[in-house]
Amino acid sequence: MTATATSVDQPEQLGPQARPASRGARLAQRFGPAAVAALSGVLLYVSFPPRTLWWLALPAFAAFGWCLRGRNWKAGLRLGYLFGLGFLLPLLVWTGVEVGPGPWLALVVIEAVFVALVGAGVAAVSKLPGWPVWAAALWTVGEAARARVPFEGFPWGKIAFGQADGIFLPLAAVGGTPVLGFAVVLCGFGLYEIVRLVVEARRTRVVRRGAAAAALLSFVLPVAGAFAARTLVSDKADDGTATVAVIQGNVPRAGLDFNSQRRAVLDYHARETERLAAQVRAGKVAQPDFVLWPENSSDIDPFSNPDAHAVIEAAVKAIGAPVSVGGVVEKDGRLYNEQILWDPDKGPGDSYDKRQIQPFGEYLPLRSLIGAINEDWTSMVRQNFSRGSEPGVFTMAGTKVGLATCYEAAFDWAVRDTVTDGARMISVPSNNATFDRSEMTYQQLAMSRVRAVEHSRTVTVPVTSGVSAVIMPDGKITQRTGMFVADSLVQEVPLRSSQTPATRLGELPELALVLVAAAGLGWAVTAGVRARRAGDV
């Protein structure tokens, strides 16, 4: 007599002791994974700044692994999208603070597609031996794709940027944000696999030693690697020190019209610089070697407006040190978001034009389409900014200072090439006034902390309205301002010339993880084809 296999789509026949599942149980079975996927995405969001709950990323990915393991790619696509929505909807809510929910929702809907594709891939590799490794590498591929397309990419929400307070942070010095993020995701998936195998062993009384060893290594190795990498992290000077001043002048008002009184913004920063100069003369504060102003601290072009030129000139002469001034400059009919090196004796000299300009903020792609949807959105970016082409490194009082303007801090290459070009410290001049008191400024501050460890450099963050900060090469904040206050920070900071493995390797760790992910997917596809052929036979 030949046994007939029961289709997985057919309900099992009830035995004499069986009872029909309750309606609640059926609903949980049907909608439970979707709910868990969305809620685990929310849990991942909660792990991000301004909260310091970095460790919540591990149970978030453990729950995501439970949702995906053993499912087909279509289910993985659906559950991945829900995970992405749960994570990105609250994380990026600040993008709609002043423009309403339309752009915010559109951004999240698009970005969540990348997470959905990762979910499909994770589901595909989830039956392979050592699946947490392949799955974590796939997450890295998703982040790499999001950092490049569409519109030059949007890396916000990289797992690494939620780990500024965590034990995994030293791994940034090993391989940058890809390695740091990979380790966190691997540890989360490994945590789920450990729990799954323990439950299975208790039920079956069988311990699969190979699978158990792989699961344990998936959890332990990232933690051990992070502790080993602490030797790469230091706040010591290996190239002398410099006394730096960070100016936060504040703005007349928050929101999109913060610069409607553009002269007021400039005056505020000049006034705060002159106030600092008075404190220096009184012996209350050390004389800075150089001074850093934020992005857009002069939205009036000082080269075509003599009054703006005179205000900046007076402030620079008062402090008696070179100043990096953030300006909006027009050259040959094109607008540039520019940092200008202003010397107290020679006046304006070198400049750096922002290279990674922000879509829908500094330039408007698909302008005609967006105008057809909402004309008000096109009025927010009346003229597109143009891109610079060279890394920004100013020599200020003998110190090479790398510049990554605001949005650029999210992009690996835009920070790294300032260090490979000789920067001994990094400055991230920013303007967050558009986003009011949202979490955006804290998320960006965490990025700068990760960059400090990644490249072992002091990082200063001068912001028009806060939070401005001084960050040591070990990622610790030593000074910070409040939000929407005028303030200045003066500190002697370590300068460093040595390069971390992350700086030297550049994109190679990310490329290696992409190849790992490709190998895992290839293995999963091959195994699936063989299984189908065996079934046909």
XYZ file of C-alpha atoms in Angstrom:
537
model
C 0.000 0.000 0.000
C 1.466 3.357 -0.993
C 1.184 6.312 1.379
C -0.173 9.519 -0.123
C 1.526 12.787 0.815
C -0.715 15.458 2.263
C -0.526 18.839 0.541
C 0.684 21.637 2.793
C -2.289 23.665 1.576
C -4.802 21.131 2.892
C -5.861 21.052 6.551
C -4.825 17.983 8.511
C -7.563 15.460 9.294
C -8.641 15.796 12.891
C -8.055 12.763 15.113
C -10.431 11.751 17.841
C -8.553 13.827 20.451
C -8.024 16.881 18.206
C -10.036 20.059 18.532
C -10.662 22.705 15.875
C -8.374 25.680 16.307
C -10.063 28.672 17.884
C -10.762 31.712 15.745
C -8.172 33.662 17.700
C -5.558 31.014 17.001
C -6.392 31.018 13.304
C -6.145 34.804 13.162
C -2.830 34.726 14.989
C -1.494 32.119 12.588
C -2.609 34.131 9.593
C -1.729 37.667 10.670
C 0.800 37.034 13.448
C 3.932 37.103 11.255
C 2.807 40.345 9.584
C 2.173 41.986 12.954
C 5.502 40.781 14.335
C 7.335 42.031 11.227
C 5.868 45.522 11.559
C 6.393 45.670 15.325
C 9.982 44.444 15.073
C 10.587 47.290 12.615
C 9.235 49.710 15.218
C 11.517 48.103 17.799
C 14.481 48.746 15.510
C 13.449 52.396 15.260
C 13.356 52.674 19.057
C 16.994 51.530 19.141
C 18.025 54.717 17.260
C 18.942 58.133 18.721
C 18.018 60.222 20.578
C 17.420 57.109 22.668
C 20.436 55.084 23.788
C 18.671 51.710 23.493
C 21.089 50.424 20.835
C 20.746 46.832 22.085
C 17.102 46.694 20.955
C 18.410 46.163 17.423
C 19.265 42.576 18.406
C 15.752 41.424 19.439
C 14.372 43.422 16.491
C 16.376 41.333 14.017
C 15.752 38.171 16.017
C 11.999 38.721 15.626
C 12.471 39.573 11.954
C 14.372 36.293 11.543
C 11.467 34.402 13.134
C 9.120 35.985 10.586
C 11.236 35.031 7.585
C 12.849 31.694 8.302
C 11.512 28.874 6.153
C 9.147 31.033 4.109
C 9.114 31.492 0.353
C 10.443 34.610 -1.281
C 6.982 36.092 -1.856
C 6.176 35.937 1.840
C 9.636 37.361 2.544
C 8.923 40.263 0.207
C 5.666 41.074 1.979
C 7.035 40.702 5.495
C 10.169 42.638 4.607
C 8.070 45.524 3.381
C 6.112 45.594 6.639
C 9.366 45.530 8.613
C 10.648 48.427 6.506
C 7.491 50.452 7.089
C 7.601 49.807 10.831
C 11.197 51.025 10.924
C 11.232 53.900 8.453
C 7.840 55.528 9.048
C 8.755 56.767 12.534
C 12.476 57.156 11.802
C 11.915 59.576 8.905
C 8.877 61.444 10.187
C 11.034 64.570 10.462
C 11.086 64.842 6.653
C 7.445 65.933 6.811
C 7.751 68.382 9.703
C 7.310 71.468 7.517
C 6.052 70.107 4.184
C 3.317 67.785 5.368
C 2.976 64.003 5.144
C 3.136 63.670 1.343
C 6.926 63.731 0.820
C 7.523 61.784 4.042
C 5.175 58.968 3.031
C 6.517 58.895 -0.528
C 10.079 58.589 0.747
C 9.192 55.769 3.145
C 7.172 53.874 0.526
C 10.180 53.920 -1.821
C 12.855 53.161 0.785
C 10.853 50.257 2.224
C 11.052 48.526 -1.166
C 14.750 47.914 -0.538
C 13.938 46.295 2.810
C 11.268 44.181 1.097
C 13.813 42.870 -1.394
C 16.153 42.036 1.470
C 13.287 40.177 3.145
C 12.760 38.095 0.014
C 16.458 37.267 -0.091
C 16.624 36.378 3.600
C 13.653 34.039 3.207
C 15.443 32.380 0.281
C 18.660 31.716 2.224
C 16.992 30.931 5.552
C 17.128 27.156 5.055
C 20.849 27.094 4.316
C 23.409 26.020 6.904
C 24.723 29.094 8.711
C 21.874 31.178 7.301
C 22.418 34.180 9.669
C 25.663 34.956 7.827
C 24.029 35.005 4.402
C 21.046 36.944 5.767
C 23.169 39.627 7.449
C 25.230 40.035 4.271
C 21.995 40.526 2.328
C 21.013 43.316 4.713
C 24.336 45.002 3.906
C 23.535 44.726 0.191
C 20.196 46.438 0.820
C 21.902 49.287 2.644
C 24.503 49.618 -0.104
C 21.737 49.894 -2.697
C 19.793 52.464 -0.647
C 22.963 54.555 -0.361
C 23.224 54.804 -4.154
C 19.761 54.888 -5.734
C 17.509 56.632 -6.482
C 18.741 60.216 -6.825
C 22.294 59.443 -5.609
C 20.953 57.438 -2.664
C 19.622 57.967 0.856
C 21.702 56.132 3.514
C 19.656 57.432 6.460
C 18.730 54.537 8.719
C 21.888 52.485 8.262
C 22.086 50.123 11.220
C 25.533 51.493 12.054
C 24.050 54.925 12.753
C 21.997 53.498 15.622
C 25.072 52.095 17.389
C 26.934 55.213 18.550
C 26.402 54.218 22.202
C 26.751 50.470 21.698
C 29.430 47.851 22.280
C 29.742 47.217 18.539
C 30.935 50.771 17.722
C 34.686 49.900 17.547
C 33.942 47.748 14.504
C 33.471 50.992 12.556
C 37.262 51.340 12.674
C 37.636 47.862 11.146
C 35.425 48.178 8.093
C 33.250 51.256 8.382
C 29.473 51.281 8.479
C 29.081 48.068 6.410
C 31.037 45.936 8.880
C 29.453 47.578 11.925
C 25.945 47.085 10.547
C 26.682 43.519 9.411
C 27.867 42.563 12.895
C 24.715 43.893 14.573
C 22.369 42.159 12.119
C 24.354 38.906 12.290
C 24.170 38.976 16.080
C 20.394 39.523 15.953
C 19.755 36.681 13.521
C 22.164 34.496 15.501
C 20.183 35.229 18.663
C 17.003 33.966 17.023
C 18.729 30.849 15.702
C 20.018 29.999 19.193
C 16.526 30.334 20.672
C 15.016 28.291 17.830
C 17.481 25.444 18.240
C 17.024 25.375 22.023
C 13.245 25.096 21.600
C 13.690 22.412 18.952
C 16.083 20.406 21.147
C 13.658 20.475 24.053
C 10.847 19.269 21.838
C 12.721 16.546 19.952
C 15.388 15.660 22.521
C 17.909 15.938 19.661
C 20.765 18.442 19.561
C 22.078 19.287 16.110
C 25.614 20.154 17.076
C 26.730 21.646 13.770
C 23.746 23.984 13.569
C 24.109 24.866 17.250
C 27.788 25.717 16.804
C 27.036 27.914 13.776
C 24.268 29.727 15.655
C 26.460 30.311 18.697
C 29.302 31.654 16.545
C 26.877 33.994 14.757
C 26.092 35.561 18.102
C 29.462 35.400 19.836
C 31.873 36.365 17.050
C 30.448 39.867 16.424
C 30.622 40.632 20.143
C 34.141 39.224 20.459
C 35.212 41.118 17.343
C 33.860 44.365 18.772
C 35.858 43.944 21.979
C 38.985 43.034 20.015
C 38.549 46.137 17.850
C 38.698 48.418 20.880
C 42.483 48.491 20.429
C 41.876 50.550 17.278
C 39.975 53.250 19.178
C 41.836 56.064 20.916
C 41.287 59.678 21.880
C 45.010 60.412 22.090
C 46.783 62.907 19.855
C 49.397 61.490 17.507
C 49.897 64.704 15.521
C 49.665 67.449 18.125
C 46.600 69.386 19.216
C 44.614 72.423 18.126
C 42.265 74.759 19.953
C 39.072 74.957 17.948
C 35.971 77.132 18.354
C 32.524 76.036 17.147
C 29.967 78.821 16.644
C 26.200 78.333 16.894
C 24.534 81.658 16.175
C 20.914 80.435 16.168
C 18.182 81.534 13.716
C 15.236 83.962 13.996
C 12.700 81.150 13.666
C 12.517 77.438 12.945
C 10.980 75.862 9.858
C 11.304 76.346 6.127
C 11.296 80.135 6.451
C 14.154 80.183 8.978
C 16.239 82.098 6.439
C 13.577 84.575 5.397
C 15.592 86.977 7.560
C 18.858 85.924 5.993
C 20.749 88.949 7.225
C 19.603 88.138 10.769
C 21.112 84.628 10.528
C 24.431 86.101 9.410
C 24.296 88.784 12.099
C 23.610 86.191 14.779
C 26.729 84.211 13.874
C 28.868 87.328 13.596
C 27.560 88.527 16.973
C 28.308 85.204 18.681
C 31.829 85.238 17.200
C 32.396 88.781 18.471
C 31.042 87.782 21.902
C 33.552 84.940 21.960
C 36.305 87.370 20.949
C 35.416 89.556 23.937
C 35.671 86.542 26.247
C 39.081 85.724 24.779
C 40.309 89.280 25.379
C 39.028 89.091 28.953
C 41.008 85.891 29.505
C 37.887 83.799 30.156
C 38.362 81.550 27.133
C 41.461 80.331 25.319
C 42.303 81.939 21.989
C 41.160 79.496 19.288
C 43.557 78.545 16.507
C 40.614 78.547 14.104
C 36.828 78.921 14.138
C 34.100 76.863 12.457
C 30.750 78.326 11.410
C 27.776 76.173 10.324
C 26.350 75.501 6.905
C 24.213 78.435 5.649
C 25.499 80.760 8.376
C 25.582 83.344 5.582
C 22.785 82.716 3.111
C 23.709 86.095 1.653
C 26.477 85.784 -0.924
C 29.390 87.770 0.566
C 31.039 88.101 -2.840
C 28.123 89.956 -4.393
C 26.817 91.718 -1.263
C 29.299 94.197 0.264
C 27.315 94.466 3.498
C 27.555 90.709 4.136
C 31.257 90.808 3.267
C 31.806 93.592 5.794
C 29.930 91.771 8.587
C 31.972 88.592 8.121
C 35.217 90.527 7.793
C 34.590 92.356 11.073
C 33.784 89.157 12.954
C 36.864 87.342 11.605
C 39.162 90.244 12.509
C 37.604 90.406 15.977
C 38.401 86.774 16.756
C 41.820 87.022 15.109
C 41.767 83.512 13.645
C 40.815 81.896 10.342
C 37.094 81.070 10.094
C 35.299 78.528 7.907
C 32.126 80.349 6.847
C 29.114 78.528 5.430
C 27.710 80.545 2.546
C 25.349 80.372 -0.410
C 27.400 81.582 -3.351
C 26.531 82.236 -6.981
C 29.243 81.625 -9.571
C 28.611 81.940 -13.307
C 24.878 81.792 -12.741
C 25.058 78.648 -10.594
C 24.323 78.298 -6.880
C 26.715 76.489 -4.559
C 26.485 75.485 -0.930
C 29.964 76.590 -0.028
C 32.383 76.685 2.858
C 34.714 79.688 2.599
C 38.066 79.898 4.367
C 38.225 83.466 5.677
C 41.565 84.719 6.997
C 41.730 87.744 9.346
C 44.569 89.233 7.289
C 43.992 87.974 3.741
C 40.204 87.777 3.668
C 38.368 85.002 1.777
C 40.561 82.366 0.157
C 39.992 78.654 -0.409
C 36.479 77.278 -0.752
C 34.700 73.940 -0.686
C 31.515 73.337 -2.672
C 29.209 70.683 -1.263
C 29.320 67.604 -3.497
C 26.480 65.418 -2.206
C 23.554 67.800 -2.466
C 20.193 66.840 -1.074
C 17.387 65.901 -3.485
C 14.151 67.805 -2.860
C 16.090 70.119 -0.530
C 18.925 71.556 -2.617
C 17.806 70.362 -6.028
C 14.502 69.107 -7.350
C 14.513 65.994 -9.555
C 11.409 65.342 -11.653
C 10.439 68.978 -11.277
C 7.618 68.929 -13.848
C 6.063 65.785 -12.359
C 6.266 67.125 -8.811
C 4.822 70.453 -9.936
C 1.869 68.641 -11.453
C 1.241 66.960 -8.096
C 1.732 70.026 -5.904
C 2.981 73.397 -7.151
C 3.881 74.490 -3.637
C 6.615 71.837 -3.451
C 8.397 73.227 -6.499
C 8.469 76.701 -4.951
C 10.554 75.362 -2.060
C 13.494 74.751 -4.432
C 13.259 77.570 -6.954
C 16.803 77.099 -8.246
C 18.858 73.926 -8.095
C 22.214 73.963 -6.380
C 25.211 72.715 -8.341
C 27.691 70.118 -7.094
C 31.306 70.578 -6.190
C 33.884 68.102 -7.474
C 36.849 68.161 -5.076
C 37.211 66.947 -1.456
C 37.044 69.711 1.115
C 40.223 70.088 3.165
C 41.153 73.508 4.558
C 44.562 74.267 6.041
C 43.628 76.372 9.071
C 46.491 77.673 11.226
C 48.605 74.760 10.026
C 45.914 72.126 10.678
C 44.258 70.264 7.827
C 40.516 70.189 8.517
C 38.262 67.920 6.437
C 34.778 69.195 5.581
C 31.661 67.081 5.084
C 28.691 69.405 4.872
C 25.547 68.221 6.691
C 23.869 65.583 4.453
C 27.306 64.400 3.294
C 27.991 62.876 6.722
C 25.598 60.041 5.821
C 27.751 58.977 2.845
C 30.821 56.853 3.501
C 32.885 58.189 0.601
C 32.189 61.873 1.327
C 33.837 61.642 4.757
C 36.553 59.137 3.946
C 38.151 61.060 1.095
C 38.776 64.087 3.318
C 40.908 61.831 5.547
C 42.742 60.191 2.651
C 43.343 63.749 1.388
C 45.215 64.556 4.599
C 42.627 65.801 7.115
C 43.806 65.624 10.742
C 40.306 66.344 12.038
C 36.837 66.581 10.488
C 34.112 69.203 10.646
C 30.477 68.588 9.735
C 28.921 72.061 9.333
C 25.148 71.666 9.292
C 21.870 73.531 9.207
C 18.984 71.674 10.850
C 16.707 74.644 11.469
C 14.337 73.391 8.752
C 13.477 70.359 10.875
C 12.570 72.199 14.073
C 13.086 70.135 17.255
C 12.689 66.747 15.570
C 14.942 63.719 16.067
C 16.779 64.510 12.861
C 19.550 66.514 14.541
C 20.242 63.694 17.023
C 20.303 61.082 14.278
C 22.817 63.181 12.376
C 24.908 63.756 15.493
C 25.126 59.978 15.937
C 26.433 59.687 12.367
C 29.268 62.056 13.229
C 30.119 59.968 16.301
C 30.358 56.859 14.117
C 32.553 58.752 11.620
C 34.879 59.818 14.440
C 35.558 56.178 15.348
C 35.568 54.996 11.736
C 38.457 57.308 10.843
C 39.914 57.974 14.333
C 39.481 61.717 14.003
C 38.095 64.473 16.185
C 34.808 65.604 14.652
C 33.233 68.994 15.256
C 29.597 69.649 14.396
C 28.774 73.369 14.070
C 25.007 73.744 13.531
C 23.011 76.954 13.023
C 20.377 76.052 15.613
C 21.817 72.986 17.393
C 22.825 70.521 18.468
C 26.453 71.594 17.936
C 29.128 69.380 19.460
C 32.770 68.410 19.819
C 33.378 64.656 19.405
C 36.585 62.864 20.303
C 38.148 60.214 18.015
C 36.661 57.534 20.288
C 33.131 58.783 19.560
C 32.533 60.467 22.921
C 30.912 63.899 23.008
C 32.892 66.250 25.237
C 30.870 69.419 24.647
C 27.456 70.128 23.165
C 24.995 72.997 22.911
C 21.262 73.121 23.371
C 18.811 73.646 20.525
C 17.764 77.095 19.294
C 20.203 78.973 21.498
C 23.225 81.092 20.615
C 26.380 79.492 21.986
C 30.006 78.692 21.292
C 32.265 75.766 22.171
C 36.031 76.117 22.603
C 38.260 73.119 23.189
C 41.759 71.831 22.635
C 41.317 68.691 20.555
C 43.664 65.886 19.506
C 44.861 65.757 15.919
C 45.563 62.399 14.333
C 47.362 61.357 11.161
C 47.227 57.551 11.457
C 44.635 55.709 9.394
C 42.286 52.986 10.579
C 41.748 49.794 8.564
C 38.349 51.236 7.589
C 39.997 54.318 6.101
C 42.578 52.286 4.218
C 40.149 49.643 2.931
C 37.424 52.021 1.767
C 34.656 50.157 -0.071
C 36.383 46.751 -0.007
C 34.580 45.416 3.121
C 31.221 46.347 1.613
C 32.171 44.669 -1.668
C 33.246 41.523 0.198
C 29.880 41.346 1.986
C 28.073 41.815 -1.322
C 29.976 38.805 -2.675
C 29.064 36.781 0.428
C 25.402 37.649 -0.105
C 25.627 36.693 -3.777
C 27.177 33.354 -2.850
C 24.386 32.659 -0.382
C 21.675 33.533 -2.873
C 23.342 31.415 -5.539
C 23.481 28.473 -3.175
C 19.819 28.912 -2.222
C 18.689 29.096 -5.849
C 20.738 26.029 -6.799
C 19.342 24.068 -3.848
C 15.806 25.077 -4.797
C 16.259 23.956 -8.400
C 17.653 20.588 -7.293
C 14.765 20.083 -4.866
C 12.212 20.773 -7.593
C 13.928 18.369 -9.987
C 13.993 15.679 -7.317
C 10.281 16.250 -6.702
C 9.512 15.908 -10.410
C 11.369 12.612 -10.529
